[in-house]
Coordinates of C-alpha atoms in Angstrom, one line a residue:
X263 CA 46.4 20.7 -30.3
X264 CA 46.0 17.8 -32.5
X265 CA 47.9 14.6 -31.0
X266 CA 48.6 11.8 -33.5
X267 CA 48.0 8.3 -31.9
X268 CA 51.5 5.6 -32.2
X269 CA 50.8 4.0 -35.7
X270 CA 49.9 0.4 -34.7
X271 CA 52.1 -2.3 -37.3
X272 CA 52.6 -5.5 -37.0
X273 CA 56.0 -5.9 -38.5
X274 CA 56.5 -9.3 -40.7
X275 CA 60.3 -8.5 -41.6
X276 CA 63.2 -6.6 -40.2
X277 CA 64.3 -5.6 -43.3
X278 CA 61.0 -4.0 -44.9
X279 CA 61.1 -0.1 -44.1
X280 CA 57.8 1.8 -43.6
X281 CA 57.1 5.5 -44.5
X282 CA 56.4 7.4 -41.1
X283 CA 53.3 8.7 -42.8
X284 CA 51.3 6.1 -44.9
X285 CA 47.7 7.4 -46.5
X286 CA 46.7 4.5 -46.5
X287 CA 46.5 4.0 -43.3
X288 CA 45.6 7.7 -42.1
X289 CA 41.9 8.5 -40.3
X290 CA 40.4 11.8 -38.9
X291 CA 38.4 11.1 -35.7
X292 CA 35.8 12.8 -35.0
X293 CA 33.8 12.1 -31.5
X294 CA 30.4 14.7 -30.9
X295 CA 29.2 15.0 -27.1
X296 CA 25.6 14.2 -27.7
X297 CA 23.5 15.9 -24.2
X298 CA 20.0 15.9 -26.0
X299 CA 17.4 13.8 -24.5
X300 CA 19.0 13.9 -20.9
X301 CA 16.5 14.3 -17.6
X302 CA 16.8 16.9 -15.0
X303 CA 19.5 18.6 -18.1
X304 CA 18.4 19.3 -21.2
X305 CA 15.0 18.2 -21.1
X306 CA 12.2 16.9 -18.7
X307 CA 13.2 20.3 -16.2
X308 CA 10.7 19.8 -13.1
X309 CA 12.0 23.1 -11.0
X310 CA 13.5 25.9 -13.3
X311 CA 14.2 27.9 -10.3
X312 CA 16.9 25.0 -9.6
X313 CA 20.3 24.9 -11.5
X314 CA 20.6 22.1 -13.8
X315 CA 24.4 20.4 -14.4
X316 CA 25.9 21.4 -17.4
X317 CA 27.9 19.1 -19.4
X318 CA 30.8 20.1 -21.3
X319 CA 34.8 19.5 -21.7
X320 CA 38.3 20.4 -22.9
X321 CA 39.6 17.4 -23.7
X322 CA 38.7 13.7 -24.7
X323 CA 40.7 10.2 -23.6
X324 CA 41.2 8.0 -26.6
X325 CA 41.8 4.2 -26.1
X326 CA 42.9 1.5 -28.9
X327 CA 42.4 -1.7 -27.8
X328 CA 43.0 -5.0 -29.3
X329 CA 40.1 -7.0 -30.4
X330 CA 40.0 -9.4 -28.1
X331 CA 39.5 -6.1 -25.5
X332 CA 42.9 -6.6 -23.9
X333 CA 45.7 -4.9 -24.2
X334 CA 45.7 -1.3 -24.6
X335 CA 47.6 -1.0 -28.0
X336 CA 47.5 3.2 -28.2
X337 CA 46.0 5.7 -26.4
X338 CA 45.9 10.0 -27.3
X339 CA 44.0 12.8 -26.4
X340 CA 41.5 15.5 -28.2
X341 CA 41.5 18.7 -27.7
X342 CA 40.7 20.3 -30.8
X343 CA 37.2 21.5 -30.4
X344 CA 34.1 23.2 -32.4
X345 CA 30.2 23.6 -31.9
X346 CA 27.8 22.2 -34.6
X347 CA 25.3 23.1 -36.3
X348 CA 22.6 21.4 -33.3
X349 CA 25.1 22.9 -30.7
X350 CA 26.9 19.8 -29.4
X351 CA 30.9 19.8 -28.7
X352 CA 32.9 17.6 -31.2
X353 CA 36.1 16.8 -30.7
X354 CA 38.6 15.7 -33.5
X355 CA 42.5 14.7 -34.1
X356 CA 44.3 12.5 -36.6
X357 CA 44.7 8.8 -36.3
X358 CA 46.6 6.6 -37.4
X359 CA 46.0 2.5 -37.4
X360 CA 47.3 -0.6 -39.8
X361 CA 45.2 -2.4 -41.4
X362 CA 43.2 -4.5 -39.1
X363 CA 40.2 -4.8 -36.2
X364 CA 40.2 -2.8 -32.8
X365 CA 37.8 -1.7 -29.9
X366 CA 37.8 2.0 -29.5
X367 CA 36.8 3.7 -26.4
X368 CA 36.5 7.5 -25.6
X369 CA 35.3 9.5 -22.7
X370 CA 35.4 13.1 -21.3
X371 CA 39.1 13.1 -19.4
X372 CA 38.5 16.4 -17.9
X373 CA 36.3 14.8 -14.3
X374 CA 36.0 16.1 -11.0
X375 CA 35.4 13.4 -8.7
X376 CA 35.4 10.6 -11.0
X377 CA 37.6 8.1 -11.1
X378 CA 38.6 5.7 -13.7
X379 CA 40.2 2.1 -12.5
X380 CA 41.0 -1.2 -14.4
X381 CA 42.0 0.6 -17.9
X382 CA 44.0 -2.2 -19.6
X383 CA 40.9 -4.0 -20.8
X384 CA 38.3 -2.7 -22.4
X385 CA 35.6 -5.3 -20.9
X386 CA 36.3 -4.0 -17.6
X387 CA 37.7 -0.5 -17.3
X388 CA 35.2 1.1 -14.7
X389 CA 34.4 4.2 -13.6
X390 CA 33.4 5.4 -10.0
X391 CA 33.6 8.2 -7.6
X392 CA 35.8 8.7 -4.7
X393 CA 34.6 8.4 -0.7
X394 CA 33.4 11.3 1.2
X395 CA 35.8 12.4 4.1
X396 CA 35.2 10.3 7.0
X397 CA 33.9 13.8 9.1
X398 CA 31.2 13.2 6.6
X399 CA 29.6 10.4 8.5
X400 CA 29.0 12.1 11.5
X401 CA 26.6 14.1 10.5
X402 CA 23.9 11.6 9.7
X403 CA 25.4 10.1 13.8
X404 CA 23.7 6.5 14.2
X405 CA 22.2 6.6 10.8
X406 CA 25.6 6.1 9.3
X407 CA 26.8 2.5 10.8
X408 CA 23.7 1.6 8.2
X409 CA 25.0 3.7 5.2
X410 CA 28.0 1.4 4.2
X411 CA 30.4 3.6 2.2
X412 CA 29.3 6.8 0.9
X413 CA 30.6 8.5 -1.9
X414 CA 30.2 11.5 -4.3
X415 CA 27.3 11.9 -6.6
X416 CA 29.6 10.9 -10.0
X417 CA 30.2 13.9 -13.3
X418 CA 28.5 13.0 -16.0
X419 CA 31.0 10.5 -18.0
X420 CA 30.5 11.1 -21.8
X421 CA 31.3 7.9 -23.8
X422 CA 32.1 6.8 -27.1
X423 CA 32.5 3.5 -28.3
X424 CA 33.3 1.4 -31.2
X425 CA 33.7 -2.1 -30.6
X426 CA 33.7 -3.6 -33.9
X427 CA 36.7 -1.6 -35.7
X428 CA 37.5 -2.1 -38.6
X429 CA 40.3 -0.7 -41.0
X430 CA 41.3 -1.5 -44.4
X431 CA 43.1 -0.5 -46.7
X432 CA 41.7 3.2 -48.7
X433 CA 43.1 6.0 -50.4
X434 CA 42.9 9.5 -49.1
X435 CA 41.9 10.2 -45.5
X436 CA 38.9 7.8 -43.7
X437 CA 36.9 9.7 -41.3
X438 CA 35.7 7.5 -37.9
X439 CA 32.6 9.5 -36.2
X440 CA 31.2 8.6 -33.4
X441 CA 28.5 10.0 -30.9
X442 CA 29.3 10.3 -26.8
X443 CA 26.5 9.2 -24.7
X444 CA 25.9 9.7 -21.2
X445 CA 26.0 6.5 -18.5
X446 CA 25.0 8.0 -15.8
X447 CA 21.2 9.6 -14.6
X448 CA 20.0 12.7 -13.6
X449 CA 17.6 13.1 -11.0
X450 CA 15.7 15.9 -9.2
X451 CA 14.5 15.4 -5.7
X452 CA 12.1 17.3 -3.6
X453 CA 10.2 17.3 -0.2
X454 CA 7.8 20.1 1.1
X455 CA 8.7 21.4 4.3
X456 CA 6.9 23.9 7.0
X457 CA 9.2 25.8 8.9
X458 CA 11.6 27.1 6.4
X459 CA 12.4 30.1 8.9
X460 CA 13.4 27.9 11.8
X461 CA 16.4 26.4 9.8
X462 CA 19.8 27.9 10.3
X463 CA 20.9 30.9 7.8
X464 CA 22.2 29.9 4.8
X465 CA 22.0 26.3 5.7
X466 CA 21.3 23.5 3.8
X467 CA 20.7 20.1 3.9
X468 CA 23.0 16.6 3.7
X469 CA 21.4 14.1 2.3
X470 CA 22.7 10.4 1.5
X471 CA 20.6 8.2 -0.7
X472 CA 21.6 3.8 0.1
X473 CA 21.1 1.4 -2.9
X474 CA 22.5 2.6 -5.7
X475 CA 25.4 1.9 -8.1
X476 CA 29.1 2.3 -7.5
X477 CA 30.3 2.3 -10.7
X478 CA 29.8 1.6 -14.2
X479 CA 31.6 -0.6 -16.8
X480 CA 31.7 1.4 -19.5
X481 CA 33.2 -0.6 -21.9
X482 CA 30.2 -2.7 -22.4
X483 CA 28.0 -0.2 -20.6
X484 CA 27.1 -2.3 -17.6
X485 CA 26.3 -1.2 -14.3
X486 CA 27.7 -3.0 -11.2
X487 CA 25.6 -4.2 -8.7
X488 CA 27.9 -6.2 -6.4
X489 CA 27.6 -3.6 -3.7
X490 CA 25.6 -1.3 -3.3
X491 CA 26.6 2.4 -2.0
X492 CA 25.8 5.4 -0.8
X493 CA 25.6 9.0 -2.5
X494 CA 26.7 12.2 -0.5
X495 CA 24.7 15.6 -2.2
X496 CA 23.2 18.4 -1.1
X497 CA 19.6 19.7 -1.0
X498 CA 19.0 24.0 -0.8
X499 CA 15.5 25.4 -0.1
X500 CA 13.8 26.1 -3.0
X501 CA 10.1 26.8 -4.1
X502 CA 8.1 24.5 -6.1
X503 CA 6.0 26.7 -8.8
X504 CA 4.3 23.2 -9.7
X505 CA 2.5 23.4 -5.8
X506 CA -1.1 22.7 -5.9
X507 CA -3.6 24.7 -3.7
X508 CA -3.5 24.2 -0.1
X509 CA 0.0 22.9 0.5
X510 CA 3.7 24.9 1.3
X511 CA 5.7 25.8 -1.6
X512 CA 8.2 25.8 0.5
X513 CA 10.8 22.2 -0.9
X514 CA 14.0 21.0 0.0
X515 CA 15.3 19.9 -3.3
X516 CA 18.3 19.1 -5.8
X517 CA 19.4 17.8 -8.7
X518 CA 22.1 14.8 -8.7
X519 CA 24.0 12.8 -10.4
X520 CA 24.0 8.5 -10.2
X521 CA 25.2 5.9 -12.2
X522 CA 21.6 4.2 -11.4
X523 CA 19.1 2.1 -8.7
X524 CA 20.4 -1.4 -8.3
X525 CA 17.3 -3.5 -9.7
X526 CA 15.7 -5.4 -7.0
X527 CA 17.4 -3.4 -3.9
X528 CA 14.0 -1.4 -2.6
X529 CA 15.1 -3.0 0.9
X530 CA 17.8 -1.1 0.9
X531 CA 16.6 2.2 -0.9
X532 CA 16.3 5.1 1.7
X533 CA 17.3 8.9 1.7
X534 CA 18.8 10.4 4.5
X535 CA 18.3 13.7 5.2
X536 CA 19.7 16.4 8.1
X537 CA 18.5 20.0 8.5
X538 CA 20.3 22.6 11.3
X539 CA 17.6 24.8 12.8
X540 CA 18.4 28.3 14.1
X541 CA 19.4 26.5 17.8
X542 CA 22.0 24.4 16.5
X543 CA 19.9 21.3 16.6
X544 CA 20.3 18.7 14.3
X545 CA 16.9 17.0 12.8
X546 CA 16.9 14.2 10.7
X547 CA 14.5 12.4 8.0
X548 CA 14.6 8.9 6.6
X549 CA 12.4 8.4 3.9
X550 CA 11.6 4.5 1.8
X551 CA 12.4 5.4 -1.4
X552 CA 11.5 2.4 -3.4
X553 CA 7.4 3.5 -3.7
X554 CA 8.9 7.0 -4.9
X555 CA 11.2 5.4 -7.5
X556 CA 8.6 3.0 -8.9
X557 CA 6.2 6.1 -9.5
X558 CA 5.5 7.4 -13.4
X559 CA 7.6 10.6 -12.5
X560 CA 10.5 8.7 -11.4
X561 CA 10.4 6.3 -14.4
X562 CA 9.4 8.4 -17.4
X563 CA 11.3 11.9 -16.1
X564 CA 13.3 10.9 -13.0
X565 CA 11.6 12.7 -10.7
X566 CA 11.3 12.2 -7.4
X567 CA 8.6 13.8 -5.8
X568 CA 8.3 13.3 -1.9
X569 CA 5.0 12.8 -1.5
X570 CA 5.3 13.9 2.4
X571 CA 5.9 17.1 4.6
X572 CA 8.4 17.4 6.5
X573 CA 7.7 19.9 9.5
X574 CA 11.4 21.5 10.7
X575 CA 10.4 22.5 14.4
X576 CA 11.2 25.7 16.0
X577 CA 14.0 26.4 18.1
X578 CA 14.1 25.4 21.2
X579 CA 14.2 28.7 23.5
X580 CA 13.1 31.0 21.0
X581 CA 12.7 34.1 23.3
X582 CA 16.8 33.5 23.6
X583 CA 18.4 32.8 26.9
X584 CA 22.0 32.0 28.3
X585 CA 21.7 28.6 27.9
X586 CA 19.3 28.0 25.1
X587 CA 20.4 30.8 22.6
X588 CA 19.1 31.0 19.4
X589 CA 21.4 31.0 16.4
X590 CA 21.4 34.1 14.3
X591 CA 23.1 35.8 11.3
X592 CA 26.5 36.7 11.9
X593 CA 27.5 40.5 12.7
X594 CA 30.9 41.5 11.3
X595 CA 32.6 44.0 14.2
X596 CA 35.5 45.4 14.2
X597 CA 37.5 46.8 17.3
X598 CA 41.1 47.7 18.0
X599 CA 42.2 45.2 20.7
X600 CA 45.7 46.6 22.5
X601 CA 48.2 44.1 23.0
X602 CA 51.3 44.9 25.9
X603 CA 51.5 45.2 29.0
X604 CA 48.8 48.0 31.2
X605 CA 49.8 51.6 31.7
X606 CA 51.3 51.8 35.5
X607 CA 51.6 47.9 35.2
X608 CA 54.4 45.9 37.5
X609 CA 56.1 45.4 34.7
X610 CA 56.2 48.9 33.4
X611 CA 57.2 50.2 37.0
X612 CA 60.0 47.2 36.9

């Protein structure tokens, strides 16, 4: 559905009438998701036995913004889609704009946990993702009081932008394109572990990394730093094919999504990370992760390669026991359970 955007005019007189429809005024906008080039996506793929995000949308948020940034003067949505030629989504709708000089600003509207704020000027409208539940915390138990607020890892936000717009009078219809970029970063994570069989069936593990960015400006592009948060996601036992001779290939790992490291916040840098074994036990894991992001893999292909093994101990009570049981896989059993009052019963003989 093509959704033309208010025509923006500037009226000098009262009395002058203007066509609804003026060609010389009329644009077709065309916005292509650009994903190439994007770690841990579409290229730089440490672990292909782990699934990688994939980015893609119904629908695009249009904003028209005066040049000064502030206020919004038209907003519209596109919906109108088709794959080119190097397979990347573009989006496109009609638009019409007076003469004149704008900012334009354009993003994937279709998010699941990502929240936009601050939308009325272009120089600050942010984006950032919503808190975890607060039965979240508890699983990390003391290690939380240090996490500060912890939210979801963000979906990848898919902006265009334009901030030198500039219309004049033509003939015939003016096509705007622009190219969507990415702001936020991929990364893949990994640890070796021993023990793989003492964990819990089918259980994973929570993991929060501290010191990163809330949100991101992506007006201007700018990543804020003002307080740093925590990121919720979840790591699944995997293999590593990459494992040299000698060690597990047993990993925990995962893919996730941030909207970057705060610069100088290695202090603050730390993964969390809690494992259920087979008993019901919790075990934990904190790891520095400033000398992991300052490796080559981190910087050149965001990877972040634990260079440590983590050893998940074995239940305690293995051989099973009344008071120590072990936790097993679950046994589906079904039984016909009467309800009412026993045969020969009191009540019956009442």
């Amino acid at each position: 559905m093509k959704i033309a955007f208010l025509c923006l005019v500037a009226a000098s007189s009262a009395c002058i009438r203007r066509p609804l429809f003026d060609p010389e005024e009329s644009a077709m906008l065309k916005i292509r998701l650009v994903t190439e080039g994007i770690h841990n996506v579409t290229c730089d793929i440490y672990n292909p036995n782990v699934e990688v995000p994939v980015i893609t949308s119904d629908m695009l948020r249009v904003l028209i913004y005066h040049p000064d940034g502030t206020p919004i003067l038209s907003q519209g949505f596109l919906s109108t889609k088709r794959i080119d030629d190097k397979g990347y989504e573009v989006f496109s709708g009609p638009l019409t704009l007076s003469t004149g000089e704008y900012k334009l600003l354009g993003y994937n509207f279709d998010l699941d946990v990502t929240q936009v704020q601050h939308e009325n000027d272009y120089n600050t409208i942010e984006a950032s993702t919503i808190e975890v539940p607060r039965y979240y915390y508890s699983r990390f138990g003391s290690r939380a009081d240090e996490l500060g607020k912890i939210c979801y890892a963000p979906d990848h936000l898919m902006v265009a932008r334009e901030p030198e717009l500039v219309v004049r009078p033509h003939s015939g219809v003016r096509y705007i394109e622009l190219d969507a970029h990415t702001v936020v970063d991929t990364y893949y994570v990994q640890i070796r572990i021993t023990g793989a069989h003492n964990m819990a069936q089918s259980a994973g593990c929570q993991a929060v990394l501290s010191g990163v960015s809330p949100s991101n400006c992506f007006g201007p592009n700018i990543r804020t730093n003002n307080e740093p948060a925590s990121l919720y996601f979840e790591m699944f036992h995997n293999t590593d094919p990459n494992t040299p001779e000698g060690l597990s290939e047993d990993v925990l790992c995962a893919v996730f999504n941030t909207y970057g490291k705060i610069p100088d916040a290695e202090s603050e840098l730390h993964i969390t990370m809690s494992v259920l074994t087979r008993d019901g036990k919790t075990h934990q894991k904190v790891i520095d992760m400033g000398p992991v992001f300052a490796t080559e893999d981190a910087r050149e292909r965001h990877w972040l390669l634990i260079d440590e093994e983590w050893e998940i101990p074995s239940p305690v009570g293995s051989g099973g026991g009344g008071f120590t049981p072990d936790v097993e896989d679950w046994e589906d059993i079904e039984e016909t359970i009467p309800i009412g009052p026993r045969p020969n019963s009191k009540m019956n003989n009442d």
